[in-house]
Amino acid sequence: MDHSGHGMTMDLPPFTLGRGLEFSPDPFFLIGCLAALGLYGWGVARLRRRGDAWPVARTVLFALGVLSIAVVMCTRLNDYGMVMFSVHMVQHMVISMVAPILLLLGAPVTLALRALPVARRGSLGPRELLLKLLHSRYMRIITHPAFTIGMFIASLYGLYFTPLFDFLMGSKAGHVGMMIHFLAVGLVFFWPIMGVDPGPHRPGYVMRMLELFAGMPFHAFFGIAMMMATQPMVNVYKNPPASLGIDALADQSAAGGIAWAFSEIPSVLVLIALVYQWYHSEQRQAARSDRQADRDGDKELREYNAYLASLQARGR
């Protein structure tokens, strides 16, 4: 068998979904996924032991987020992604746009803050270090829209339209590092937008929607540019193995279509989540107002009516 410089099989048979989903773990991501599930499960169990509730839906969403990473990084999709641009683009889109949304809806930071024990007075434990990080200048910078939107766009154009992509694909460490980068960029981009976990930036719902759609046209244009290209744009995929039976330009066009589609689908999912959060936020605010009115006999309404009556009296 022929192998690339970082040990991945290159003479793969023609791609089918069944072959792509065969178990073929990347050690780094396999260990990382298991560790993430283990730590999250520990946090939920700790809350339950002390009698605190944790929404089952959040646990399910977080598990689905981890599973989505495992599907693209611990199966033969990862092997095919080394020689097929279209499969690589599926990996990129899932790990940068689908997995982050699901992970963030699982509220892992909130869970950690609730589950980690409070350190003794005057000492720093894991919970205190996490809080320090959340309030740090570094975190304010990397979650600011100017940074997140810029990085989101640069991760497409600055990677695929420069020799950097070929360089990273030349080694296993480079490939793993690139995938970690995609995941990190997705997390910091969607974190302020989702607004489930506490963070340095908590914009209003309208601003979150604007942030969401600010980067999507660039994402769509990237996909369209790849679909319309008349020659292969990335050296790694210029000469696919004959055993695959694919045309490099057609595969690149498919990759562009995948990138374009993923600029639409996750946006709709996030928009639905934001509208849902907004609705429930308004419901909670209305409930608080009703409780306050019950306590003070609707003092605010009486004062407003008195104010209107005074205006009317002055006009006579």
Coordinates of N, CA and C in Angstrom, one line a residue, residues 132-148 191 199-201:
K132 N -11.3 33.3 36.4 CA -10.3 34.2 36.1 C -10.1 34.3 34.6
L133 N -10.1 33.1 33.9 CA -10.0 33.1 32.5 C -11.1 33.8 31.8
L134 N -12.3 33.5 32.3 CA -13.5 34.1 31.7 C -13.5 35.6 31.7
H135 N -12.9 36.2 32.8 CA -12.9 37.6 33.0 C -11.6 38.2 32.5
S136 N -10.7 37.5 31.8 CA -9.4 38.0 31.4 C -9.5 38.8 30.2
R137 N -8.5 39.7 30.0 CA -8.4 40.5 28.8 C -8.3 39.6 27.5
Y138 N -7.6 38.5 27.7 CA -7.4 37.6 26.5 C -8.8 37.1 26.1
M139 N -9.6 36.7 27.0 CA -10.9 36.2 26.6 C -11.8 37.3 26.0
R140 N -11.7 38.5 26.5 CA -12.5 39.6 25.9 C -12.1 39.9 24.5
I141 N -10.8 39.7 24.2 CA -10.3 39.9 22.8 C -10.8 38.8 21.9
I142 N -10.6 37.6 22.3 CA -10.8 36.5 21.3 C -12.3 36.2 21.1
T143 N -13.2 36.8 22.0 CA -14.6 36.6 21.8 C -15.3 37.9 21.3
H144 N -14.5 38.9 21.0 CA -15.0 40.2 20.4 C -15.4 39.9 19.0
P145 N -16.5 40.5 18.5 CA -17.0 40.3 17.2 C -15.9 40.6 16.1
A146 N -15.1 41.7 16.4 CA -14.1 42.1 15.4 C -13.1 41.0 15.2
F147 N -12.8 40.2 16.3 CA -11.9 39.1 16.2 C -12.5 37.9 15.6
T148 N -13.7 37.5 16.2 CA -14.3 36.2 15.8 C -14.7 36.2 14.3
W191 N -19.9 31.2 20.4 CA -20.1 31.4 21.9 C -20.9 32.6 22.2
G199 N -19.9 34.7 29.5 CA -18.7 35.1 28.7 C -18.5 36.6 28.8
P200 N -17.4 37.1 28.3 CA -17.1 38.6 28.4 C -18.1 39.4 27.6
H201 N -18.6 38.9 26.5 CA -19.5 39.7 25.7 C -20.9 39.0 25.7

